[in-house]
Coordinates of C-alpha atoms and ligand atoms in Angstrom, one line a residue:
X1 CA -7.5 -9.2 -23.8
X2 CA -6.3 -5.7 -23.8
X3 CA -8.3 -3.1 -22.0
X4 CA -8.5 0.7 -22.9
X5 CA -9.7 2.9 -20.1
X6 CA -10.9 5.9 -22.2
X7 CA -11.9 9.4 -21.2
X8 CA -10.8 9.5 -17.6
X9 CA -8.5 11.8 -15.6
X10 CA -5.4 10.1 -14.4
X11 CA -4.5 10.7 -10.6
X12 CA -1.3 9.7 -9.2
X13 CA 0.4 10.6 -5.8
X14 CA 2.4 13.3 -7.8
X15 CA 0.1 14.7 -10.3
X16 CA -3.3 14.8 -12.3
X17 CA -3.9 14.9 -16.0
X18 CA -6.2 13.8 -18.9
X19 CA -5.3 10.7 -20.5
X20 CA -6.3 7.2 -21.7
X21 CA -4.7 4.2 -20.3
X22 CA -4.1 1.0 -22.3
X23 CA -3.4 -2.2 -20.5
X24 CA -2.2 -5.4 -22.1
X25 CA -0.3 -8.5 -21.0
X26 CA -0.8 -7.6 -17.3
X27 CA 1.0 -4.1 -17.7
X28 CA 0.4 -0.6 -18.4
X29 CA 1.4 -0.1 -22.1
X30 CA 0.4 3.4 -22.9
X31 CA -0.7 6.6 -21.3
X32 CA -1.8 9.5 -23.5
X33 CA -4.8 11.2 -24.9
X34 CA -6.7 9.9 -27.8
X35 CA -5.4 6.3 -27.6
X36 CA -7.5 4.3 -30.0
X37 CA -8.6 0.7 -29.2
X38 CA -6.7 -2.1 -31.0
X39 CA -9.1 -5.1 -32.3
X40 CA -10.4 -7.2 -29.5
X41 CA -9.8 -4.5 -26.8
X42 CA -12.3 -4.1 -24.0
X43 CA -13.1 -0.4 -23.5
X44 CA -14.0 1.2 -20.2
X45 CA -15.7 4.6 -20.6
X46 CA -14.1 6.5 -17.8
X47 CA -15.6 9.9 -18.7
X48 CA -16.0 12.0 -15.5
X49 CA -14.1 9.5 -13.5
X50 CA -10.7 9.1 -12.1
X51 CA -8.1 6.6 -13.0
X52 CA -5.8 5.9 -10.0
X53 CA -3.5 3.2 -8.9
X54 CA -5.3 0.3 -7.3
X55 CA -5.2 0.5 -3.5
X56 CA -2.6 -1.5 -1.3
X57 CA -3.5 -2.6 2.1
X58 CA -0.4 -3.2 3.9
X59 CA -2.1 -4.7 7.0
X60 CA -4.7 -7.7 6.8
X61 CA -5.1 -11.0 8.5
X62 CA -6.8 -13.4 6.1
X63 CA -7.8 -16.7 7.8
X64 CA -5.5 -15.9 10.8
X65 CA -5.5 -18.5 13.7
X66 CA -5.9 -16.2 16.7
X67 CA -7.3 -16.4 20.1
X68 CA -8.6 -20.0 19.9
X69 CA -10.3 -19.5 16.4
X70 CA -9.6 -18.7 12.9
X71 CA -10.5 -15.4 10.9
X72 CA -13.5 -16.2 8.8
X73 CA -12.2 -14.2 5.8
X74 CA -9.9 -16.4 3.9
X75 CA -7.6 -15.2 1.2
X76 CA -9.9 -16.0 -1.7
X77 CA -12.9 -14.1 -0.3
X78 CA -10.8 -11.5 1.3
X79 CA -8.8 -10.7 -1.9
X80 CA -12.2 -10.5 -3.8
X81 CA -13.8 -8.2 -1.3
X82 CA -10.6 -5.9 -1.6
X83 CA -11.0 -5.8 -5.3
X84 CA -14.7 -4.7 -5.0
X85 CA -13.5 -1.7 -3.0
X86 CA -10.7 -0.9 -5.3
X87 CA -7.8 -2.5 -3.5
X88 CA -5.7 -4.5 -5.7
X89 CA -3.0 -5.7 -3.2
X90 CA -2.8 -6.8 0.3
X91 CA 0.2 -7.4 2.4
X92 CA -0.6 -10.0 5.1
X93 CA 1.2 -11.5 8.0
X94 CA 2.8 -14.8 8.4
X95 CA 2.6 -15.3 12.4
X96 CA 4.4 -18.2 13.5
X97 CA 3.5 -19.8 17.0
X98 CA 6.1 -19.4 19.4
X99 CA 8.8 -22.0 18.7
X100 CA 7.4 -22.7 15.4
X101 CA 10.1 -22.6 12.5
X102 CA 9.5 -19.4 10.7
X103 CA 10.3 -21.0 7.4
X104 CA 7.6 -23.5 8.0
X105 CA 5.1 -20.9 8.9
X106 CA 6.0 -18.9 5.9
X107 CA 5.4 -21.9 3.7
X108 CA 2.0 -22.4 5.4
X109 CA 0.8 -19.0 4.7
X110 CA 2.0 -19.2 1.0
X111 CA 0.0 -22.4 0.6
X112 CA -3.1 -20.8 2.3
X113 CA -2.8 -17.7 -0.1
X114 CA -2.6 -19.7 -3.3
X115 CA -6.2 -19.2 -3.8
X116 CA -6.1 -15.5 -3.7
X117 CA -7.7 -13.6 -6.5
X118 CA -5.4 -10.5 -6.3
X119 CA -1.8 -10.0 -5.8
X120 CA -0.4 -10.3 -2.2
X121 CA 2.8 -10.4 -0.1
X122 CA 3.8 -11.3 3.5
X123 CA 5.4 -9.7 6.5
X124 CA 6.8 -12.2 8.7
X125 CA 6.4 -11.9 12.4
X126 CA 9.2 -13.0 15.0
X127 CA 7.6 -14.2 17.9
X128 CA 10.5 -16.0 19.3
X129 CA 14.3 -16.0 19.1
X130 CA 17.2 -18.3 18.7
X131 CA 19.9 -18.9 16.1
X132 CA 17.8 -20.7 13.6
X133 CA 15.4 -17.6 13.5
X134 CA 18.3 -15.4 12.7
X135 CA 19.3 -17.8 9.8
X136 CA 15.6 -18.3 8.6
X137 CA 15.4 -14.5 8.4
X138 CA 18.1 -14.3 6.0
X139 CA 16.7 -17.0 3.7
X140 CA 13.4 -15.1 3.8
X141 CA 15.1 -11.9 2.8
X142 CA 17.5 -13.4 0.2
X143 CA 15.3 -16.1 -1.4
X144 CA 11.7 -15.6 -0.5
X145 CA 11.1 -12.0 -1.2
X146 CA 10.3 -10.7 2.4
X147 CA 11.6 -7.4 3.4
X148 CA 9.6 -6.7 6.5
X149 CA 9.4 -8.3 10.0
X150 CA 6.7 -7.8 12.4
X151 CA 7.0 -7.6 16.2
X152 CA 3.8 -7.7 18.5
X153 CA 4.6 -5.9 21.7
X154 CA 1.3 -7.0 23.1
X155 CA -0.5 -10.3 23.3
X156 CA 1.5 -11.5 26.4
X157 CA 1.9 -15.4 26.9
X158 CA 1.1 -15.8 23.2
X159 CA 3.0 -13.9 20.4
X160 CA 4.4 -11.0 22.4
X161 CA 8.1 -9.9 21.9
X162 CA 10.1 -8.8 24.9
X163 CA 12.9 -6.3 24.6
X164 CA 15.4 -9.1 24.1
X165 CA 13.7 -10.5 21.0
X166 CA 13.2 -6.9 19.7
X167 CA 16.8 -6.0 19.9
X168 CA 17.9 -9.3 18.4
X169 CA 15.5 -9.2 15.5
X170 CA 15.9 -5.5 14.9
X171 CA 19.8 -6.1 14.9
X172 CA 19.3 -8.9 12.4
X173 CA 17.0 -7.0 10.1
X174 CA 19.4 -4.0 9.7
X175 CA 22.2 -6.7 8.6
X176 CA 19.7 -8.1 6.1
X177 CA 18.4 -4.7 4.7
X178 CA 15.0 -5.4 6.0
X179 CA 12.5 -2.9 7.7
X180 CA 11.0 -3.7 11.2
X181 CA 7.3 -3.3 12.1
X182 CA 5.7 -3.2 15.4
X183 CA 2.2 -3.5 17.0
X184 CA 2.9 -1.1 19.7
X185 CA 1.3 -1.7 23.0
X186 CA 2.8 -2.5 26.4
X187 CA 1.7 -6.1 26.7
X188 CA 2.8 -6.4 30.4
X189 CA 0.7 -3.4 31.4
X190 CA -2.3 -4.6 29.1
X191 CA -2.2 -7.9 31.0
X192 CA -2.2 -6.2 34.4
X193 CA -4.9 -3.7 33.5
X194 CA -7.1 -6.6 32.1
X195 CA -6.8 -8.5 35.2
X196 CA -7.5 -5.4 37.5
X197 CA -10.7 -4.5 35.4
X198 CA -11.9 -7.9 35.2
X199 CA -11.5 -8.2 39.1
X200 CA -13.6 -5.1 39.5
X201 CA -16.5 -6.8 38.0
X202 CA -16.2 -5.2 34.4
X203 CA -16.4 -8.3 32.3
X204 CA -18.3 -6.9 29.3
X205 CA -16.6 -5.5 26.0
X206 CA -16.5 -2.0 27.9
X207 CA -13.6 -3.4 29.7
X208 CA -11.5 -3.7 26.6
X209 CA -10.5 0.0 25.9
X210 CA -10.2 0.7 29.7
X211 CA -7.5 -2.1 29.6
X212 CA -5.7 -0.6 26.7
X213 CA -5.4 3.2 27.3
X214 CA -3.3 5.4 25.0
X215 CA -0.6 5.6 27.3
X216 CA 0.1 1.9 26.9
X217 CA 0.4 2.3 23.3
X218 CA 2.4 5.5 23.6
X219 CA 4.9 3.9 25.7
X220 CA 5.6 0.9 23.4
X221 CA 5.6 3.1 20.2
X222 CA 8.4 5.3 22.0
X223 CA 10.3 2.3 22.9
X224 CA 10.1 0.7 19.6
X225 CA 11.4 3.9 18.2
X226 CA 14.3 4.4 20.5
X227 CA 15.4 0.7 20.1
X228 CA 15.3 1.3 16.4
X229 CA 17.1 4.6 16.7
X230 CA 19.9 3.0 18.6
X231 CA 20.2 0.0 16.4
X232 CA 19.7 2.3 13.1
X233 CA 17.0 0.3 11.6
X234 CA 14.0 1.9 9.7
X235 CA 10.7 1.3 11.7
X236 CA 7.1 1.1 10.6
X237 CA 4.5 1.4 13.4
X238 CA 1.2 -0.4 12.4
X239 CA -2.3 0.9 13.4
X240 CA -1.4 4.0 15.4
X241 CA -4.6 4.8 17.1
X242 CA -3.7 7.7 19.5
X243 CA -2.1 11.1 20.0
X244 CA 0.7 9.5 22.1
X245 CA 2.0 7.2 19.4
X246 CA 1.6 9.9 16.7
X247 CA 3.6 12.3 19.0
X248 CA 6.5 9.8 19.3
X249 CA 6.5 9.3 15.6
X250 CA 6.4 13.0 15.0
X251 CA 9.2 13.7 17.3
X252 CA 11.4 11.0 15.8
X253 CA 10.9 12.2 12.2
X254 CA 11.7 15.7 13.2
X255 CA 15.0 14.5 14.7
X256 CA 15.6 12.6 11.1
X257 CA 14.7 9.1 12.1
X258 CA 13.4 6.9 9.6
X259 CA 10.1 6.1 11.1
X260 CA 6.7 5.5 9.3
X261 CA 3.3 5.5 10.7
X262 CA 0.1 3.5 9.6
X263 CA -3.4 4.4 10.4
X264 CA -6.5 2.4 10.0
X265 CA -9.7 3.7 8.4
X266 CA -11.6 2.5 11.6
X267 CA -9.4 4.5 14.0
X268 CA -10.0 7.6 11.9
X269 CA -13.8 7.3 11.9
X270 CA -15.0 5.3 14.7
X271 CA -15.1 6.3 18.3
X272 CA -14.9 4.5 21.6
X273 CA -18.6 4.9 22.5
X274 CA -19.2 1.6 20.5
X275 CA -17.8 -0.3 23.4
X276 CA -20.6 1.1 25.5
X277 CA -23.3 -0.6 23.4
X278 CA -25.6 -2.5 25.7
X279 CA -25.8 -5.3 22.9
X280 CA -22.9 -7.7 23.5
X281 CA -22.7 -8.8 19.9
X282 CA -22.4 -5.1 18.7
X283 CA -19.9 -4.0 21.3
X284 CA -17.9 -7.2 20.7
X285 CA -17.9 -6.7 17.0
X286 CA -15.8 -3.6 17.6
X287 CA -13.1 -5.4 19.9
X288 CA -9.8 -4.9 18.2
X289 CA -6.3 -3.9 19.4
X290 CA -5.5 -1.0 19.8
X291 CA -9.1 0.0 20.6
X292 CA -10.9 2.8 19.0
X293 CA -10.5 5.8 20.7
X294 CA -12.0 9.3 21.5
X295 CA -12.7 12.0 18.8
X296 CA -9.7 13.9 20.0
X297 CA -7.5 11.1 18.9
X298 CA -9.3 10.8 15.7
X299 CA -8.7 14.4 14.8
X300 CA -5.2 14.0 15.8
X301 CA -4.8 11.0 13.3
X302 CA -6.3 12.9 10.5
X303 CA -3.8 15.8 11.2
X304 CA -0.9 13.2 11.3
X305 CA -2.1 11.9 8.0
X306 CA -2.4 15.5 6.5
X307 CA 1.1 16.5 7.7
X308 CA 2.7 13.4 6.5
X309 CA 3.9 12.2 9.6
X310 CA 1.6 9.1 9.0
X311 CA 2.1 7.8 5.5
X312 CA -0.1 4.9 5.0
X313 CA -3.7 3.7 5.7
X314 CA -4.7 0.1 6.2
X315 CA -7.5 -1.9 7.7
X316 CA -5.9 -4.8 9.8
X317 CA -8.8 -6.8 8.2
X318 CA -9.3 -9.6 10.7
X319 CA -12.7 -10.9 10.6
X320 CA -14.4 -12.7 13.5
X321 CA -18.3 -13.4 13.3
X322 CA -20.7 -13.0 16.2
X323 CA -20.4 -16.7 17.0
X324 CA -16.7 -16.4 17.5
X325 CA -16.8 -13.2 19.5
X326 CA -19.2 -15.0 21.8
X327 CA -16.2 -16.9 23.1
X328 CA -15.9 -13.6 25.4
X329 CA -19.4 -13.3 26.5
X330 CA -18.5 -13.5 30.3
X331 CA -14.9 -12.2 29.9
X332 CA -13.8 -9.5 27.5
X333 CA -10.1 -10.8 27.4
X334 CA -11.6 -13.8 25.4
X335 CA -13.3 -11.9 22.6
X336 CA -11.2 -12.5 19.6
X337 CA -9.5 -9.3 18.7
X338 CA -10.2 -8.0 15.1
X339 CA -12.4 -6.1 12.7
X340 CA -12.9 -5.9 9.0
X341 CA -12.8 -3.2 6.3
X342 CA -10.7 -4.1 3.3
X343 CA -13.7 -3.6 1.0
X344 CA -14.5 -0.2 2.5
X345 CA -11.1 1.5 3.2
X346 CA -10.9 3.5 -0.2
X347 CA -14.4 4.8 -0.1
X348 CA -14.6 5.7 3.4
X349 CA -11.2 7.5 3.0
X350 CA -12.3 9.3 -0.2
X351 CA -15.7 10.5 1.5
X352 CA -14.2 11.7 4.7
X353 CA -10.8 12.6 3.3
X354 CA -11.1 14.0 0.0
X355 CA -14.7 15.2 0.0
X356 CA -14.1 17.1 3.1
X357 CA -10.9 18.8 1.9
X358 CA -8.7 17.1 4.4
X359 CA -6.7 15.1 1.6
X360 CA -6.1 16.4 -2.0
X361 CA -6.8 13.5 -4.6
X362 CA -3.0 13.0 -4.8
X363 CA -2.5 12.6 -1.3
X364 CA -5.4 10.1 -1.1
X365 CA -3.4 8.0 -3.8
X366 CA -0.2 8.4 -1.8
X367 CA -1.8 7.3 1.6
X368 CA -4.0 4.4 0.0
X369 CA -1.3 3.0 -2.4
X370 CA 1.8 4.6 -3.3
X371 CA 3.5 5.3 0.1
X372 CA 2.8 1.6 1.0
X373 CA 4.5 0.5 -2.3
X374 CA 7.5 2.9 -1.7
X375 CA 7.9 1.9 1.9
X376 CA 7.7 -1.8 1.2
X377 CA 10.0 -1.4 -1.9
X378 CA 7.5 -2.5 -4.7
X379 CA 7.2 1.0 -6.3
X380 CA 6.9 1.7 -9.2
X381 CA 5.7 -1.9 -10.2
X382 CA 2.8 -1.3 -7.6
X383 CA 1.3 2.1 -6.6
X384 CA 1.8 3.9 -9.9
X385 CA 0.1 4.7 -13.1
X386 CA 3.3 4.3 -15.4
X387 CA 4.2 2.7 -18.5
X388 CA 5.5 -0.9 -17.7
X389 CA 4.0 -0.8 -14.2
X390 CA 1.4 -3.6 -13.2
X391 CA -2.1 -2.7 -14.5
X392 CA -3.6 -2.8 -11.1
X393 CA -5.9 0.2 -11.5
X394 CA -9.2 1.5 -10.0
X395 CA -11.6 3.5 -12.0
X396 CA -13.2 6.0 -9.4
X397 CA -16.6 7.3 -9.9
X398 CA -16.7 10.6 -7.7
X399 CA -20.4 10.8 -8.1
X400 CA -21.3 7.1 -7.1
X401 CA -23.1 6.8 -3.7
X402 CA -23.7 3.9 -1.4
X403 CA -24.7 2.8 2.1
X404 CA -22.4 0.5 3.5
X405 CA -23.8 -2.6 5.2
X406 CA -23.1 -5.9 6.2
X407 CA -26.2 -7.0 4.3
X408 CA -24.6 -6.1 1.0
X409 CA -20.9 -6.3 1.4
X410 CA -18.8 -9.1 0.1
X411 CA -16.6 -9.5 3.2
X412 CA -17.1 -12.8 5.0
X413 CA -18.3 -11.4 8.1
X414 CA -21.6 -10.7 9.6
X415 CA -21.0 -7.1 10.7
X416 CA -19.7 -4.0 9.2
X417 CA -18.0 -1.5 11.4
X418 CA -19.2 1.3 9.0
X419 CA -22.8 0.0 9.0
X420 CA -25.0 2.7 7.5
X421 CA -22.4 5.0 6.7
X422 CA -23.4 6.8 3.3
X423 CA -20.6 7.5 1.0
X424 CA -20.1 9.4 -2.3
X425 CA -17.1 8.2 -4.3
X426 CA -16.7 4.6 -5.2
X427 CA -14.8 2.1 -7.4
X428 CA -16.8 1.6 -10.6
X429 CA -14.1 -0.7 -12.2
X430 CA -11.1 -2.5 -10.8
X431 CA -8.3 -3.9 -12.9
X432 CA -5.9 -6.6 -11.5
X433 CA -3.0 -7.5 -13.7
X434 CA -4.9 -5.9 -16.6
X435 CA -8.1 -7.8 -16.4
X436 CA -11.3 -6.1 -15.4
X437 CA -12.2 -8.0 -12.2
X438 CA -14.8 -5.5 -10.6
X439 CA -17.4 -3.6 -13.0
X440 CA -20.3 -1.8 -11.8
X441 CA -21.0 -3.8 -8.6
X442 CA -20.1 -7.3 -10.2
X443 CA -17.0 -9.3 -9.4
X444 CA -15.4 -11.6 -12.3
X445 CA -12.4 -13.1 -10.4
X446 CA -10.4 -16.3 -10.8
X447 CA -9.5 -18.4 -7.9
X448 CA -5.6 -18.4 -7.7
X449 CA -5.1 -15.7 -10.2
X450 CA -3.5 -13.5 -7.5
X451 CA 0.2 -13.8 -7.4
X452 CA 2.8 -13.5 -4.6
X453 CA 4.8 -10.5 -4.8
X454 CA 8.5 -10.5 -4.0
X455 CA 9.7 -7.6 -2.1
X456 CA 13.5 -7.2 -2.5
X457 CA 15.6 -5.8 0.6
X458 CA 16.5 -2.1 0.8
X459 CA 20.0 -2.1 -0.4
X460 CA 19.8 1.9 0.0
X461 CA 18.3 1.8 3.2
X462 CA 20.6 -0.6 4.4
X463 CA 23.7 1.4 3.2
X464 CA 22.3 4.6 4.4
X465 CA 21.3 3.3 7.8
X466 CA 24.8 1.5 8.2
X467 CA 26.4 4.8 7.5
X468 CA 24.1 6.6 9.9
X469 CA 24.9 4.0 12.6
X470 CA 28.7 4.6 11.9
X471 CA 28.2 8.2 12.2
X472 CA 26.6 7.9 15.6
X473 CA 29.2 5.5 16.9
X474 CA 30.4 6.7 20.3
X475 CA 33.7 8.8 20.3
X476 CA 36.7 7.6 22.0
X477 CA 35.9 10.1 25.0
X478 CA 32.2 8.7 25.2
X479 CA 33.6 5.2 25.1
Ligands
URP501 O1 -7.1 -6.6 16.9 C1 -6.5 -6.8 16.2 N1 -5.6 -5.9 15.5 N2 -6.3 -8.0 15.6 C2 -5.5 -8.6 14.7 C3 -4.1 -8.8 15.3 C4 -3.3 -7.5 15.3 O2 -3.0 -7.0 16.6 O3 -3.0 -6.9 14.4
ZN502 ZN1 -1.9 -5.5 15.9
ZN503 ZN1 -2.9 -6.6 12.6

């Protein structure tokens, strides 16, 4: 059925204007004032509300097998929770175990994701290296709609990449026109510090941030940036949590390098005091990597977002319930790393970003949706309100209020890191593929309705970066 969103104010990353929006057959069909409904058109009264591109969360881990357990949120429940918060697309991660064929892992994740209720796509992690990985990366880019490869610089002994893997994979990515992404923490240092802190008798969750100080993140961010610079590949650093990694990104961008930075809603709003909670379940619920930091880092991250040195916001949605976190009761190193947020990202960013004046509404759209669509090459199909774009839309009520709580959220986890936070400004309606899937607190979703979104390689990036690499080739004298 066609849907007409009437009487609202359209907000995109570029501008704001009064218009009605007509959606049919999954696409936006018309945008102008005074559109009249056709017969059998559902009309949404958006008076006093904003009509924005649905959010894109470029960093989630639904039903991830990790640290001896499996994330409790699956693709169906996770994408449903996302829609309830105005996020209409996620980009999740295929994470092959070391030595696992990466195409096999990709197929496994695709099968798990078939029950999604909103659109999704996949970054693929490179966790080991040989010639088959290089060949399979080509298949993924040319035939499977993957244009981004992820590298964990932490989690030693599991999925960590050393420099050799980074260099191999980055080199291959630039050949294929793909972007590389990194979880930047020096895994060797984390491993040593974890051991040291545990041996000192600090076994509880308070040991987690002590073992992962900002310097460990800054070092890895800078290393990834410099490797990417030498090889001439665009780089996206996930979940920047501290000044050190932001400074590395800012420096590189000032030098003209194509480096992008993501920040999590949690890192903007939660500080490291949570790890000192006397209650194990509470402190453990916040264990994620990199950890939440002190307020000075939070302020720096907001400035990074405001200045454009950080371009995207995500959640790293990776749910583990208390019974799963209990695996680390006697040893913080065993607490499964991960926290949730896919349902709350948009509202906490609006409340603490737009309502405080840190971000304009247009900047809000940019950092919650359009920039991710551009960086991961699905714009303007996603991330825009334009005729012909996918009708993935959020109708935003700036006057609506709510108190975030695990008691009322839709996420499949028994804890909410934003518990008790009062926010003003929430999704009143969410449209996915032109269907009203969330309306005034109720979900109406269909298992399997979400589609896998192909992301084509970056021909222009590839050409540009190859030219840049040519330009930077050593001269005869330097050789
Ligand atoms: O703690 C986290 N972030 N868990 C999920 C895996 C990752 O590092 O992104
Ligand atoms: Zn990570
Ligand atoms: Zn992650």
